[in-house]
Amino acid sequence: METPPTPRFDDLLDRTVIGSFTNVGYAIRKRRWVDGLPSLDGKTVVITGATSGLGRVAAERMASLGAALRLVGRSEAKLEIARREINSATGNDDLGVYVADHSDMGSVRDLADALLAGEPAIDVLINNAGALFPNRAETAEGNELTLATNLLSHFLLTNLLIPRLEDSAPARIINVSSGGMYTQRIRVRDLQNKRGEYKGSIAYARAKRGQVILTELWAEKLADRGVVAHAMHPGWADTPGVETSLPMFHKLTKPFLRTPEQGADTIVWLAASKEAAESSGLFWLDRRPRPIHRLKTTVEAHADRRGLWEALNELAHTGF
Ligand SMILES: NC(=O)c1ccc[n+]([C@@H]2O[C@H](COP(=O)([O-])OP(=O)(O)OC[C@H]3O[C@@H](n4cnc5c(N)ncnc54)[C@H](OP(=O)(O)O)[C@@H]3O)[C@@H](O)[C@H]2O)c1
């Protein structure tokens, strides 16, 4: 029998980045895991970005665990295909779809209204929709696209749904971030990425850093209210999103990229496992909490954490 990696070895592996984020890290760590996850029978799970990549495979796996699954996407046609395929692969027919464009806060508000009207309980909210944009663009509402899609929409949707999550306690919020966030510090005074030359990967990493800060803030706010919040990153997985937005990276690393199922494993584990209900505010990869910073230069000032919350409230025209 192979010996599974010790936590210390795993931490060292994580520091190598390449060994950790690729399918090599996944294969080494998987040896520690016992097969099978608890059933999600009776749990309503809302997952955004369910039409492609990680969200699509996470949805199918949670459907096979018995969840009442609510798939959120921006394309009605793609949602219908996902629903049909998941139903035929798992036999689960408790599958609902909701259409929303996460770059548009009006659409995100409509989504929250529809979910609150349609779902008496929400046990798990998975904020997975996201994208990396090579060029700076603004939405009709005047928000920079990376910020709107990857951070502001998650802030707005989650806060609007928190009352329903609390009513459904014990409940979970899961934010799909990125290991790219290790490279950046949050820039509260430039959330719209206006200063200097726009670089898609940097804007994306800052938004993903923001998601991790929000996760910690939600964990603090919701402590003792029966709702835990976790962030995770999937490593590097071969998805349509990576192939389109990072074609050169995709080409060079393809043999070492994780499958979407491998990248999505920790999303499903955070939704279903007993362990994930016992902590809050952590950042996970491959079923273990990981450091939130690797570099001193990315650590934000305490005032910036509060500042981020206030700035997002201002942009979303909310008072959470
Ligand atoms: N794959 C990786 O290696 C990796 C690494 C780090 C982090 N992530 C994160 O993992 C998450 C999933 O990414 P992926 O790799 O699976 O990418 P993907 O295949 O492109 O899937 C992204 C999902 O988000 C949806 N989406 C994008 N923009 C949207 C919008 N404006 N409104 C509504 N839905 C929108 C997409 O919808 P459509 O199907 O309509 O396009 C799709 O369902 C993202 O948050 C990403 O940042 C991925």
mmCIF file of N, CA, C and O in Angstrom, residues 1 5-6 26 31 47 70 87 110 123 141 152-153 173 188 220 223 228 253 264 283 286:
data_model
loop_
_atom_site.group_PDB
_atom_site.id
_atom_site.type_symbol
_atom_site.label_atom_id
_atom_site.label_comp_id
_atom_site.label_asym_id
_atom_site.label_seq_id
_atom_site.Cartn_x
_atom_site.Cartn_y
_atom_site.Cartn_z
ATOM 1 N N MET A 1 0.832 -1.199 0.000
ATOM 2 C CA MET A 1 0.000 0.000 0.000
ATOM 3 C C MET A 1 0.876 1.263 0.000
ATOM 4 O O MET A 1 1.866 1.317 0.712
ATOM 5 N N PRO A 5 0.704 11.297 1.840
ATOM 6 C CA PRO A 5 1.614 12.363 2.277
ATOM 7 C C PRO A 5 1.230 12.872 3.658
ATOM 8 O O PRO A 5 0.053 12.951 3.986
ATOM 9 N N THR A 6 2.245 13.202 4.467
ATOM 10 C CA THR A 6 1.961 13.787 5.773
ATOM 11 C C THR A 6 1.592 15.251 5.562
ATOM 12 O O THR A 6 1.927 15.835 4.531
ATOM 13 N N TYR A 26 -2.595 16.858 -7.082
ATOM 14 C CA TYR A 26 -3.883 16.195 -6.838
ATOM 15 C C TYR A 26 -3.671 14.695 -6.615
ATOM 16 O O TYR A 26 -4.226 14.109 -5.671
ATOM 17 N N ARG A 31 -4.415 10.272 -2.306
ATOM 18 C CA ARG A 31 -4.159 9.005 -1.609
ATOM 19 C C ARG A 31 -4.558 9.065 -0.138
ATOM 20 O O ARG A 31 -4.713 8.046 0.512
ATOM 21 N N ILE A 47 -25.580 26.811 -7.373
ATOM 22 C CA ILE A 47 -24.226 26.961 -7.911
ATOM 23 C C ILE A 47 -24.241 27.855 -9.145
ATOM 24 O O ILE A 47 -24.998 27.604 -10.086
ATOM 25 N N ARG A 70 -29.716 23.844 -7.909
ATOM 26 C CA ARG A 70 -30.200 25.005 -8.654
ATOM 27 C C ARG A 70 -29.021 25.545 -9.454
ATOM 28 O O ARG A 70 -28.052 26.065 -8.886
ATOM 29 N N ASN A 87 -29.334 15.268 -15.407
ATOM 30 C CA ASN A 87 -30.451 14.378 -15.087
ATOM 31 C C ASN A 87 -30.192 12.989 -15.661
ATOM 32 O O ASN A 87 -30.370 11.970 -14.983
ATOM 33 N N ASP A 110 -32.160 40.550 -9.714
ATOM 34 C CA ASP A 110 -33.318 39.753 -10.172
ATOM 35 C C ASP A 110 -33.124 38.282 -9.801
ATOM 36 O O ASP A 110 -34.063 37.593 -9.428
ATOM 37 N N ASP A 123 -29.258 25.731 1.363
ATOM 38 C CA ASP A 123 -28.306 25.170 2.331
ATOM 39 C C ASP A 123 -26.863 25.459 1.939
ATOM 40 O O ASP A 123 -25.992 25.551 2.801
ATOM 41 N N GLU A 141 -23.521 49.476 -16.577
ATOM 42 C CA GLU A 141 -23.690 50.121 -15.262
ATOM 43 C C GLU A 141 -22.436 50.891 -14.839
ATOM 44 O O GLU A 141 -22.405 51.471 -13.750
ATOM 45 N N LEU A 152 -17.916 41.926 -7.374
ATOM 46 C CA LEU A 152 -19.094 42.709 -6.967
ATOM 47 C C LEU A 152 -20.360 41.857 -6.996
ATOM 48 O O LEU A 152 -21.189 41.922 -6.087
ATOM 49 N N SER A 153 -20.516 41.042 -8.034
ATOM 50 C CA SER A 153 -21.724 40.199 -8.144
ATOM 51 C C SER A 153 -21.777 39.181 -7.006
ATOM 52 O O SER A 153 -22.849 38.884 -6.478
ATOM 53 N N ILE A 173 -21.414 28.897 2.584
ATOM 54 C CA ILE A 173 -21.094 29.731 1.423
ATOM 55 C C ILE A 173 -19.719 29.263 0.936
ATOM 56 O O ILE A 173 -18.783 29.157 1.745
ATOM 57 N N VAL A 188 -8.004 48.784 -2.804
ATOM 58 C CA VAL A 188 -9.357 49.275 -2.522
ATOM 59 C C VAL A 188 -9.632 50.579 -3.260
ATOM 60 O O VAL A 188 -10.747 50.834 -3.700
ATOM 61 N N GLU A 220 -16.597 36.129 9.912
ATOM 62 C CA GLU A 220 -16.695 36.901 11.167
ATOM 63 C C GLU A 220 -18.137 37.307 11.435
ATOM 64 O O GLU A 220 -18.658 37.139 12.535
ATOM 65 N N ALA A 223 -20.423 34.244 12.310
ATOM 66 C CA ALA A 223 -20.031 33.331 13.395
ATOM 67 C C ALA A 223 -21.215 33.228 14.361
ATOM 68 O O ALA A 223 -21.862 34.221 14.669
ATOM 69 N N VAL A 228 -21.379 28.958 7.627
ATOM 70 C CA VAL A 228 -19.931 29.051 7.475
ATOM 71 C C VAL A 228 -19.611 29.551 6.070
ATOM 72 O O VAL A 228 -20.414 29.389 5.144
ATOM 73 N N THR A 253 1.035 23.889 -20.549
ATOM 74 C CA THR A 253 0.877 23.091 -19.320
ATOM 75 C C THR A 253 -0.107 21.931 -19.486
ATOM 76 O O THR A 253 -0.306 21.161 -18.535
ATOM 77 N N ALA A 264 -12.532 20.516 -9.411
ATOM 78 C CA ALA A 264 -13.797 20.791 -8.698
ATOM 79 C C ALA A 264 -13.953 19.962 -7.430
ATOM 80 O O ALA A 264 -14.890 20.186 -6.655
ATOM 81 N N PHE A 283 -9.224 29.085 3.485
ATOM 82 C CA PHE A 283 -8.929 29.043 2.051
ATOM 83 C C PHE A 283 -8.363 27.656 1.752
ATOM 84 O O PHE A 283 -7.340 27.272 2.326
ATOM 85 N N ASP A 286 -7.412 21.105 -2.368
ATOM 86 C CA ASP A 286 -7.313 19.664 -2.139
ATOM 87 C C ASP A 286 -7.619 19.275 -0.692
ATOM 88 O O ASP A 286 -6.846 18.583 -0.020
#
